[in-house]
Amino acid sequence: MRRFLFAFPALILTMLLASTPAFACGGLIGPNGAVLLTRTTTFAGYHNGVEHYVTAFSFAGGGGAFGSLTPLPGVPSDVERGGDWTLQRLIRETAPIKQFAPAARSALTADSVQVLLQKRIDALDVTVLKGGGAAVGEWAKEHGFRLPPDAPEVLDFYAQRSPIFLAAVFDADAAAQRGQNVGDGTPVHITIPTPNPWVPLRILGLGKLSGEPVDADVFLLTDRRPAMLPAADRSHGLFVEHDAAATASLLNDLRADKGMSWIPQDGWLTKLRIAATAGQLTYDLAIDASGQGAPSRIAAGFGTSTPPVVPDDLGLIWPIALAGGYVAAALALLVMRRRQLVTA
Amino acid sequence: MIRALVIAAIAAALLAPSGAAAATQTEIRIHYSHFDPSIITVPRGVPVTIVLRNDDPIDHEWIVGTAEMHARHRSGTEPVHGSRPTEISIPALSTRATVVTFADAGMLQMICHLPGHEQYGMIGIVRVVP
């Protein structure tokens, strides 16, 4: 039976910034430590044991360079320029343009880092690294990244599960020379053979204070409704915005884009929105690609511990509190009765 | 935010057992951008050797002093410290040692003033006892 799954996080990338005259966009950290809240879009997919990421690095103008680190679930077999309309088509699918009347129509732990792959894509220098959190952090620092104070813990969080990272440095000067306008993105398609797909989400909060907002989109396409961990609810800042069979027109359009011939014939499309604080975002998104409904706790970043359960609806607290009160009152009555019996 | 962190650190220092031994040699480990221990007790008027071990792959600072001195550092422009025994830069994955003689008893703050580190919680207390 064919099994496939796509996961598209809108902004898997993020984060770290070159210390040189730096400029940032989409969730990157600015030179003065300020976090810019622009949203970027990323697509990741899984089909027949191969995960595909397509993400865009947007040109925000200015000069210098900025970079990002993306944790990956495995060693990529290829990194290439992404298609031209995949990301836009996905956004359009789940947020269709409103139709008006025609007249009104409008708009691991390792001691050192191993460089596995290096590639230049337009104005982007992409490097795939293998190494522990400390080693990757040291490499990034040596290559001009300015790591925020939470980076050591976050890099270890990922390296313990998969010591593979993708470092991307965007050369804004080269982008300007290429005639790229502010807001233009360079899509990158990463192909990762892995039996265990997951979408890195915690890294979206890198460099942000606990209460700062993280806003991103995650698209999933599976041959059935996907099983995910954590559950989409308010306590995780994770919300389902689209949940339906993928349309043939979407799949056809995606398949027609560059490097996207692997898109299957049918599937189930889910769109998740992340509207969390950085402090809430302590997890990644694990997806069960086997169809057995058992997403990995380890892939979600929960390890072997129990994930935090917070009532989604504050209204639930009162029934729970009332029930607890009744139990306590019942126990107190029992104790009083016993004492009366003993005294008698 | 920073004020709350400092108040919390001082409160923790005040709540710590007052009988804690004042050491003339102590090691502070820096891990995940936090001081460990976050409260140290040292004797007044005696040279104290403080070993600062940075286990993180990023640079840190250990700057100890009064609230007024830290206020100056927050807007300071010195990229590297090392000429004063109470102001030490500790490069990534390295260890530095300093010898400090604290003249007066009381509470001092130890803080990393690299961008964002103090806000992240890289704050501690040096308790100087008679």
Short mmCIF file of C-alpha atoms in Angstrom, two decimals:
data_model
loop_
_atom_site.label_atom_id
_atom_site.label_comp_id
_atom_site.label_asym_id
_atom_site.label_seq_id
_atom_site.Cartn_x
_atom_site.Cartn_y
_atom_site.Cartn_z
CA MET A 1 0.00 0.00 0.00
CA ARG A 2 1.35 3.37 -0.89
CA ARG A 3 2.02 5.58 2.01
CA PHE A 4 3.04 9.15 1.88
CA LEU A 5 3.01 12.20 3.93
CA PHE A 6 4.06 15.74 3.46
CA ALA A 7 4.72 18.17 6.18
CA PHE A 8 5.21 21.79 5.41
CA PRO A 9 6.19 24.02 8.19
CA ALA A 10 5.98 27.64 7.34
CA LEU A 11 9.27 28.63 8.66
CA ILE A 12 11.41 25.89 9.78
CA LEU A 13 14.28 28.08 9.27
CA THR A 14 15.22 30.64 11.52
CA MET A 15 17.41 31.99 13.61
CA LEU A 16 20.89 32.91 13.77
CA LEU A 17 22.49 35.81 12.32
CA ALA A 18 25.88 36.59 10.96
CA SER A 19 27.75 39.06 13.07
CA THR A 20 28.95 40.90 10.02
CA PRO A 21 26.82 43.76 8.72
CA ALA A 22 23.79 41.71 9.17
CA PHE A 23 20.31 41.97 7.94
CA ALA A 24 17.46 39.77 8.80
CA CYS A 25 14.09 38.68 7.58
CA GLY A 26 11.41 36.16 8.40
CA GLY A 27 12.01 35.23 11.99
CA LEU A 28 15.71 35.86 11.94
CA ILE A 29 17.36 37.77 14.67
CA GLY A 30 18.38 41.29 13.82
CA PRO A 31 21.82 42.72 14.47
CA ASN A 32 20.63 44.47 17.59
CA GLY A 33 18.97 41.34 18.92
CA ALA A 34 15.50 42.44 17.87
CA VAL A 35 13.35 39.73 16.40
CA LEU A 36 11.54 40.61 13.23
CA LEU A 37 8.18 38.97 13.02
CA THR A 38 7.84 38.51 9.29
CA ARG A 39 6.44 35.12 8.40
CA THR A 40 8.24 32.86 5.94
CA THR A 41 6.88 29.74 4.33
CA THR A 42 8.39 26.29 4.26
CA PHE A 43 7.17 23.04 2.79
CA ALA A 44 8.38 19.63 3.91
CA GLY A 45 7.08 16.37 2.56
CA TYR A 46 7.38 12.64 3.08
CA HIS A 47 6.77 9.96 0.50
CA ASN A 48 8.09 6.41 0.28
CA GLY A 49 10.66 6.96 2.99
CA VAL A 50 11.93 10.26 1.65
CA GLU A 51 11.28 13.60 3.29
CA HIS A 52 11.24 16.74 1.15
CA TYR A 53 11.61 20.28 2.44
CA VAL A 54 11.00 23.28 0.29
CA THR A 55 11.56 26.54 2.05
CA ALA A 56 12.20 30.11 1.01
CA PHE A 57 14.79 32.57 2.19
CA SER A 58 13.39 36.03 1.64
CA PHE A 59 15.52 38.97 0.63
CA ALA A 60 14.85 41.79 3.06
CA GLY A 61 16.99 44.40 1.38
CA GLY A 62 20.11 46.04 2.72
CA GLY A 63 23.58 44.58 2.48
CA GLY A 64 25.84 42.10 4.26
CA ALA A 65 24.79 38.58 5.12
CA PHE A 66 22.50 36.71 7.43
CA GLY A 67 22.07 33.08 8.13
CA SER A 68 19.96 30.38 9.68
CA LEU A 69 20.33 26.90 11.08
CA THR A 70 17.73 24.24 10.38
CA PRO A 71 17.78 20.90 12.20
CA LEU A 72 17.06 17.98 9.87
CA PRO A 73 15.80 14.47 10.65
CA GLY A 74 18.47 12.84 8.49
CA VAL A 75 21.32 13.31 6.04
CA PRO A 76 20.07 14.91 2.81
CA SER A 77 20.75 13.12 -0.44
CA ASP A 78 20.33 16.37 -2.35
CA VAL A 79 19.89 20.10 -1.91
CA GLU A 80 18.69 22.04 -4.92
CA ARG A 81 16.80 25.13 -5.92
CA GLY A 82 13.13 24.65 -5.15
CA GLY A 83 10.25 25.02 -7.53
CA ASP A 84 8.75 28.35 -8.46
CA TRP A 85 5.20 28.11 -7.17
CA THR A 86 4.94 25.26 -4.67
CA LEU A 87 4.80 27.46 -1.57
CA GLN A 88 2.46 30.01 -3.07
CA ARG A 89 0.16 27.27 -4.39
CA LEU A 90 -0.12 25.68 -0.93
CA ILE A 91 -0.98 28.97 0.69
CA ARG A 92 -3.57 29.61 -1.98
CA GLU A 93 -5.07 26.16 -1.45
CA THR A 94 -5.75 26.70 2.24
CA ALA A 95 -6.48 30.41 2.06
CA PRO A 96 -8.20 30.76 -1.30
CA ILE A 97 -8.54 34.18 -2.81
CA LYS A 98 -12.06 35.43 -2.24
CA GLN A 99 -14.11 35.49 -5.41
CA PHE A 100 -16.06 38.61 -6.20
CA ALA A 101 -18.50 39.49 -8.91
CA PRO A 102 -16.67 40.05 -12.21
CA ALA A 103 -17.15 43.79 -12.05
CA ALA A 104 -15.56 43.99 -8.58
CA ARG A 105 -12.69 41.45 -9.16
CA SER A 106 -9.44 42.34 -7.37
CA ALA A 107 -6.59 41.01 -5.59
CA LEU A 108 24.65 13.39 18.32
CA THR A 109 27.19 14.14 20.47
CA ALA A 110 30.29 14.77 18.47
CA ASP A 111 33.54 16.54 19.15
CA SER A 112 33.81 18.02 15.71
CA VAL A 113 31.66 18.94 12.80
CA GLN A 114 31.62 17.04 9.56
CA VAL A 115 30.65 19.03 6.49
CA LEU A 116 28.48 16.67 4.44
CA LEU A 117 27.41 18.92 1.61
CA GLN A 118 27.96 22.45 0.34
CA LYS A 119 26.00 24.17 -2.37
CA ARG A 120 25.42 27.66 -3.75
CA ILE A 121 21.82 28.37 -4.71
CA ASP A 122 21.34 31.84 -6.16
CA ALA A 123 22.56 34.16 -3.39
CA LEU A 124 22.41 31.44 -0.77
CA ASP A 125 25.34 29.35 0.57
CA VAL A 126 23.98 26.11 1.97
CA THR A 127 26.05 23.75 4.16
CA VAL A 128 24.84 20.47 5.64
CA LEU A 129 26.63 19.66 8.91
CA LYS A 130 26.85 16.61 11.10
CA GLY A 131 27.87 17.08 14.71
CA GLY A 132 26.85 17.53 18.33
CA GLY A 133 25.23 20.71 19.59
CA ALA A 134 28.45 22.22 20.93
CA ALA A 135 30.43 21.37 17.80
CA VAL A 136 27.77 22.78 15.46
CA GLY A 137 27.52 25.87 17.64
CA GLU A 138 31.27 26.35 17.49
CA TRP A 139 31.24 25.90 13.70
CA ALA A 140 28.46 28.44 13.35
CA LYS A 141 30.33 30.93 15.53
CA GLU A 142 33.50 30.48 13.48
CA HIS A 143 31.49 31.13 10.34
CA GLY A 144 30.13 34.45 11.55
CA PHE A 145 26.81 33.39 13.09
CA ARG A 146 25.88 35.26 16.23
CA LEU A 147 24.25 32.64 18.41
CA PRO A 148 21.66 33.80 20.96
CA PRO A 149 21.93 32.67 24.60
CA ASP A 150 19.40 29.85 24.24
CA ALA A 151 21.30 28.31 21.31
CA PRO A 152 23.44 25.86 23.36
CA GLU A 153 20.36 24.22 24.87
CA VAL A 154 18.35 24.23 21.65
CA LEU A 155 21.20 22.79 19.56
CA ASP A 156 21.65 19.99 22.10
CA PHE A 157 17.89 19.38 22.04
CA TYR A 158 18.14 18.58 18.34
CA ALA A 159 21.58 16.97 18.20
CA GLN A 160 20.53 14.33 20.72
CA ARG A 161 17.93 13.10 18.22
CA SER A 162 19.54 13.91 14.89
CA PRO A 163 22.98 15.53 14.63
CA ILE A 164 22.24 16.91 11.17
CA PHE A 165 21.85 20.65 10.58
CA LEU A 166 21.50 22.80 7.51
CA ALA A 167 23.27 26.14 7.72
CA ALA A 168 22.27 28.72 5.17
CA VAL A 169 23.95 32.05 4.69
CA PHE A 170 22.12 34.57 2.56
CA ASP A 171 24.37 37.05 0.80
CA ALA A 172 22.23 40.16 0.57
CA ASP A 173 24.80 41.96 -1.59
CA ALA A 174 24.73 39.12 -4.11
CA ALA A 175 20.94 39.11 -3.98
CA ALA A 176 20.87 42.81 -4.78
CA GLN A 177 23.31 42.26 -7.66
CA ARG A 178 21.05 39.52 -8.99
CA GLY A 179 18.22 42.02 -9.08
CA GLN A 180 16.22 40.39 -6.30
CA ASN A 181 13.67 42.74 -4.79
CA VAL A 182 12.78 43.04 -1.14
CA GLY A 183 10.47 40.15 -0.26
CA ASP A 184 11.72 37.90 -3.06
CA GLY A 185 12.41 34.41 -1.76
CA THR A 186 14.92 31.81 -2.88
CA PRO A 187 13.20 28.44 -2.56
CA VAL A 188 15.40 25.51 -1.52
CA HIS A 189 14.37 21.88 -1.85
CA ILE A 190 16.04 19.44 0.56
CA THR A 191 15.58 15.71 -0.03
CA ILE A 192 16.07 13.58 3.09
CA PRO A 193 15.71 9.80 3.10
CA THR A 194 14.50 8.95 6.61
CA PRO A 195 12.20 6.42 8.21
CA ASN A 196 11.17 8.90 10.86
CA PRO A 197 9.89 12.27 9.62
CA TRP A 198 9.34 15.19 11.95
CA VAL A 199 9.03 18.91 11.61
CA PRO A 200 11.31 21.09 13.73
CA LEU A 201 9.22 23.67 15.51
CA ARG A 202 11.06 24.49 18.73
CA ILE A 203 13.82 26.18 16.78
CA LEU A 204 11.32 28.79 15.64
CA GLY A 205 11.57 30.30 19.11
CA LEU A 206 15.35 30.49 19.07
CA GLY A 207 16.62 33.87 20.21
CA LYS A 208 13.23 34.96 21.48
CA LEU A 209 12.28 35.63 25.07
CA SER A 210 9.78 33.27 26.66
CA GLY A 211 6.77 35.54 26.16
CA GLU A 212 7.53 36.58 22.58
CA PRO A 213 5.16 35.32 19.90
CA VAL A 214 6.00 32.70 17.28
CA ASP A 215 3.77 32.64 14.23
CA ALA A 216 4.14 29.99 11.54
CA ASP A 217 2.22 27.56 9.35
CA VAL A 218 2.58 23.82 8.97
CA PHE A 219 0.98 21.93 6.08
CA LEU A 220 0.60 18.16 6.11
CA LEU A 221 -0.46 15.94 3.25
CA THR A 222 -1.02 12.27 3.98
CA ASP A 223 -2.92 9.40 2.43
CA ARG A 224 -5.21 9.49 5.49
CA ARG A 225 -5.82 11.91 8.33
CA PRO A 226 -2.45 12.15 10.08
CA ALA A 227 -1.71 11.23 13.67
CA MET A 228 0.37 13.98 15.26
CA LEU A 229 2.13 14.72 18.50
CA PRO A 230 1.55 17.03 20.27
CA ALA A 231 -2.17 17.34 19.80
CA ALA A 232 -3.30 20.55 18.17
CA ASP A 233 -4.75 22.60 20.99
CA ARG A 234 -4.44 25.97 22.67
CA SER A 235 -2.06 24.72 25.35
CA HIS A 236 0.52 24.02 22.65
CA GLY A 237 -0.32 27.08 20.57
CA LEU A 238 -1.14 24.73 17.71
CA PHE A 239 -4.40 25.07 15.73
CA VAL A 240 -5.91 23.13 12.83
CA GLU A 241 -6.92 25.53 10.06
CA HIS A 242 -7.55 23.11 7.21
CA ASP A 243 -8.40 19.43 7.32
CA ALA A 244 -9.67 17.85 4.10
CA ALA A 245 -8.79 15.59 1.19
CA ALA A 246 -6.23 17.26 -1.07
CA THR A 247 -7.76 18.41 -4.30
CA ALA A 248 -6.59 16.95 -7.57
CA SER A 249 -5.85 20.44 -8.85
CA LEU A 250 -3.48 21.13 -5.94
CA LEU A 251 -1.60 17.88 -6.43
CA ASN A 252 -1.41 18.45 -10.18
CA ASP A 253 -0.11 21.97 -9.70
CA LEU A 254 2.49 20.88 -7.16
CA ARG A 255 3.59 18.00 -9.38
CA ALA A 256 4.07 20.37 -12.28
CA ASP A 257 6.58 22.50 -10.34
CA LYS A 258 10.33 21.98 -10.68
CA GLY A 259 11.61 18.93 -8.78
CA MET A 260 8.12 17.97 -7.58
CA SER A 261 7.36 14.99 -9.80
CA TRP A 262 7.35 12.78 -6.70
CA ILE A 263 3.99 14.22 -5.61
CA PRO A 264 1.50 11.32 -5.44
CA GLN A 265 -1.95 11.14 -6.99
CA ASP A 266 -4.07 11.70 -3.90
CA GLY A 267 -3.83 12.61 -0.25
CA TRP A 268 -5.18 14.37 2.83
CA LEU A 269 -4.25 18.01 3.40
CA THR A 270 -3.98 19.46 6.89
CA LYS A 271 -2.89 22.95 7.69
CA LEU A 272 -1.73 23.78 11.19
CA ARG A 273 -1.09 27.23 12.49
CA ILE A 274 1.43 27.88 15.20
CA ALA A 275 0.42 30.87 17.31
CA ALA A 276 2.44 30.30 20.43
CA THR A 277 4.90 32.05 22.67
CA ALA A 278 8.54 30.97 22.49
CA GLY A 279 8.13 29.58 26.01
CA GLN A 280 5.25 27.35 24.86
CA LEU A 281 7.15 26.03 21.89
CA THR A 282 9.16 23.32 23.63
CA TYR A 283 8.26 20.63 21.12
CA ASP A 284 8.58 19.53 17.51
CA LEU A 285 5.81 18.04 15.40
CA ALA A 286 5.99 14.25 15.17
CA ILE A 287 3.91 12.63 12.44
CA ASP A 288 3.14 8.95 12.18
CA ALA A 289 3.86 8.03 8.59
CA SER A 290 3.10 4.36 9.15
CA GLY A 291 -0.64 4.84 9.48
CA GLN A 292 -0.65 3.13 12.87
CA GLY A 293 -1.65 6.31 14.69
CA ALA A 294 1.38 6.32 16.99
CA PRO A 295 3.58 9.36 16.44
CA SER A 296 6.94 9.18 18.19
CA ARG A 297 7.28 10.94 21.54
CA ILE A 298 11.01 11.18 20.96
CA ALA A 299 10.53 12.77 17.53
CA ALA A 300 8.23 15.33 19.16
CA GLY A 301 11.01 16.19 21.60
CA PHE A 302 9.21 14.86 24.67
CA GLY A 303 11.74 12.10 25.22
CA THR A 304 10.28 9.40 27.40
CA SER A 305 8.55 11.81 29.74
CA THR A 306 4.86 12.59 29.70
CA PRO A 307 4.02 15.64 27.58
CA PRO A 308 2.54 18.51 29.51
CA VAL A 309 -1.25 18.44 29.52
CA VAL A 310 -2.92 21.78 30.04
CA PRO A 311 -6.68 22.09 29.75
CA ASP A 312 -7.43 23.72 26.42
CA ASP A 313 -10.55 25.36 27.71
CA LEU A 314 -10.42 27.20 31.00
CA GLY A 315 -14.03 26.21 31.47
CA LEU A 316 -12.80 22.68 32.11
CA ILE A 317 -11.04 23.79 35.26
CA TRP A 318 -14.32 24.34 37.11
CA PRO A 319 -15.79 20.88 36.59
CA ILE A 320 -12.44 19.40 37.57
CA ALA A 321 -12.21 21.63 40.63
CA LEU A 322 -15.82 20.82 41.60
CA ALA A 323 -15.22 17.11 41.18
CA GLY A 324 -12.08 17.41 43.32
CA GLY A 325 -14.06 19.35 45.91
CA TYR A 326 -16.74 16.67 46.06
CA VAL A 327 -14.14 13.95 46.53
CA ALA A 328 -12.41 15.95 49.29
CA ALA A 329 -15.73 16.64 51.01
CA ALA A 330 -16.70 12.97 50.80
CA LEU A 331 -13.36 11.93 52.30
CA ALA A 332 -13.73 14.49 55.10
CA LEU A 333 -17.22 13.21 55.91
CA LEU A 334 -15.93 9.65 56.01
CA VAL A 335 -13.13 10.61 58.38
CA MET A 336 -15.54 12.53 60.64
CA ARG A 337 -17.94 9.60 60.71
CA ARG A 338 -15.14 7.21 61.61
CA ARG A 339 -14.01 9.51 64.43
CA GLN A 340 -17.60 9.73 65.74
CA LEU A 341 -17.82 5.94 65.64
CA VAL A 342 -14.53 5.54 67.49
CA THR A 343 -15.54 8.12 70.11
CA ALA A 344 -18.91 6.43 70.56
CA MET B 1 12.19 41.84 33.19
CA ILE B 2 15.84 42.25 34.19
CA ARG B 3 14.79 43.87 37.44
CA ALA B 4 12.56 40.89 38.22
CA LEU B 5 15.41 38.48 37.54
CA VAL B 6 17.79 40.43 39.77
CA ILE B 7 15.22 40.63 42.58
CA ALA B 8 14.61 36.89 42.27
CA ALA B 9 18.35 36.20 42.44
CA ILE B 10 18.78 38.39 45.52
CA ALA B 11 15.74 36.83 47.17
CA ALA B 12 17.21 33.39 46.51
CA ALA B 13 20.51 34.51 48.03
CA LEU B 14 18.73 35.84 51.12
CA LEU B 15 16.81 32.61 51.50
CA ALA B 16 19.92 30.47 51.11
CA PRO B 17 21.33 29.01 54.33
CA SER B 18 23.29 31.77 56.03
CA GLY B 19 25.76 29.27 57.42
CA ALA B 20 27.11 28.43 53.96
CA ALA B 21 30.89 28.24 54.14
CA ALA B 22 32.77 31.13 52.58
CA ALA B 23 35.23 29.58 50.14
CA THR B 24 38.57 31.02 49.03
CA GLN B 25 38.43 28.88 45.90
CA THR B 26 35.32 28.20 43.92
CA GLU B 27 34.33 27.06 40.44
CA ILE B 28 31.39 28.42 38.50
CA ARG B 29 30.22 26.36 35.57
CA ILE B 30 28.44 28.10 32.72
CA HIS B 31 25.98 25.77 31.02
CA TYR B 32 23.08 26.62 28.72
CA SER B 33 23.74 30.31 29.45
CA HIS B 34 23.31 30.07 33.21
CA PHE B 35 25.74 30.27 36.13
CA ASP B 36 26.01 27.11 38.23
CA PRO B 37 25.97 27.71 41.13
CA SER B 38 24.07 30.93 40.78
CA ILE B 39 24.93 31.97 44.35
CA ILE B 40 28.43 31.83 45.81
CA THR B 41 29.59 32.85 49.26
CA VAL B 42 33.08 34.29 49.69
CA PRO B 43 34.98 35.86 52.59
CA ARG B 44 35.69 39.58 52.82
CA GLY B 45 39.27 40.83 52.61
CA VAL B 46 40.83 37.55 51.47
CA PRO B 47 42.02 36.68 47.95
CA VAL B 48 39.44 34.36 46.40
CA THR B 49 40.26 32.26 43.34
CA ILE B 50 37.27 31.90 41.05
CA VAL B 51 37.46 29.43 38.17
CA LEU B 52 34.96 30.10 35.37
CA ARG B 53 34.28 27.10 33.14
CA ASN B 54 32.28 27.83 29.99
CA ASP B 55 30.74 24.60 28.64
CA ASP B 56 28.73 26.45 25.99
CA PRO B 57 29.74 26.89 22.33
CA ILE B 58 29.15 30.63 22.69
CA ASP B 59 31.11 33.35 24.48
CA HIS B 60 30.09 34.60 27.90
CA GLU B 61 31.10 37.20 30.47
CA TRP B 62 31.36 37.11 34.23
CA ILE B 63 31.06 40.62 35.58
CA VAL B 64 30.61 41.12 39.31
CA GLY B 65 29.76 44.36 41.06
CA THR B 66 27.11 46.64 42.43
CA ALA B 67 23.81 47.49 40.76
CA GLU B 68 25.24 50.87 39.70
CA MET B 69 28.25 49.24 38.07
CA HIS B 70 25.99 46.82 36.15
CA ALA B 71 23.82 49.70 34.98
CA ARG B 72 26.92 51.18 33.36
CA HIS B 73 27.82 47.85 31.72
CA ARG B 74 24.38 47.47 30.20
CA SER B 75 25.11 50.35 27.92
CA GLY B 76 28.87 49.78 27.79
CA THR B 77 30.92 49.33 24.67
CA GLU B 78 33.86 47.23 25.88
CA PRO B 79 33.86 44.17 23.61
CA VAL B 80 36.26 42.11 25.76
CA HIS B 81 37.04 42.10 29.47
CA GLY B 82 40.08 40.80 31.30
CA SER B 83 42.08 43.69 32.68
CA ARG B 84 40.02 43.83 35.89
CA PRO B 85 39.69 40.74 38.12
CA THR B 86 35.94 41.31 38.48
CA GLU B 87 35.32 41.56 34.73
CA ILE B 88 36.19 38.43 32.78
CA SER B 89 35.36 37.33 29.23
CA ILE B 90 35.18 33.56 28.84
CA PRO B 91 35.36 32.40 25.21
CA ALA B 92 33.26 29.44 24.08
CA LEU B 93 34.26 26.07 25.54
CA SER B 94 37.08 27.49 27.63
CA THR B 95 38.06 28.09 31.26
CA ARG B 96 39.38 31.24 32.88
CA ALA B 97 40.48 31.92 36.44
CA THR B 98 40.56 35.17 38.37
CA VAL B 99 41.59 36.18 41.87
CA VAL B 100 39.43 38.75 43.59
CA THR B 101 39.70 40.34 47.02
CA PHE B 102 36.30 41.65 48.02
CA ALA B 103 36.74 44.70 50.27
CA ASP B 104 33.26 44.96 51.76
CA ALA B 105 30.69 42.52 53.02
CA GLY B 106 27.33 42.47 51.25
CA MET B 107 25.59 41.29 48.13
CA LEU B 108 27.02 41.75 44.64
CA GLN B 109 25.52 40.67 41.35
CA MET B 110 27.33 38.57 38.77
CA ILE B 111 25.93 39.05 35.29
CA CYS B 112 26.79 38.32 31.66
CA HIS B 113 26.23 41.51 29.71
CA LEU B 114 26.45 40.06 26.21
CA PRO B 115 23.30 40.91 24.22
CA GLY B 116 20.27 39.05 25.51
CA HIS B 117 22.15 36.97 28.08
CA GLU B 118 20.99 38.86 31.17
CA GLN B 119 17.39 38.79 29.96
CA TYR B 120 17.77 35.04 29.42
CA GLY B 121 18.65 34.65 33.09
CA MET B 122 22.44 34.78 33.21
CA ILE B 123 22.41 36.39 36.61
CA GLY B 124 23.84 35.31 39.95
CA ILE B 125 24.79 36.59 43.37
CA VAL B 126 28.14 36.86 45.14
CA ARG B 127 27.56 36.96 48.87
CA VAL B 128 30.54 38.50 50.66
CA VAL B 129 30.58 37.63 54.35
CA PRO B 130 32.72 39.09 57.17
#
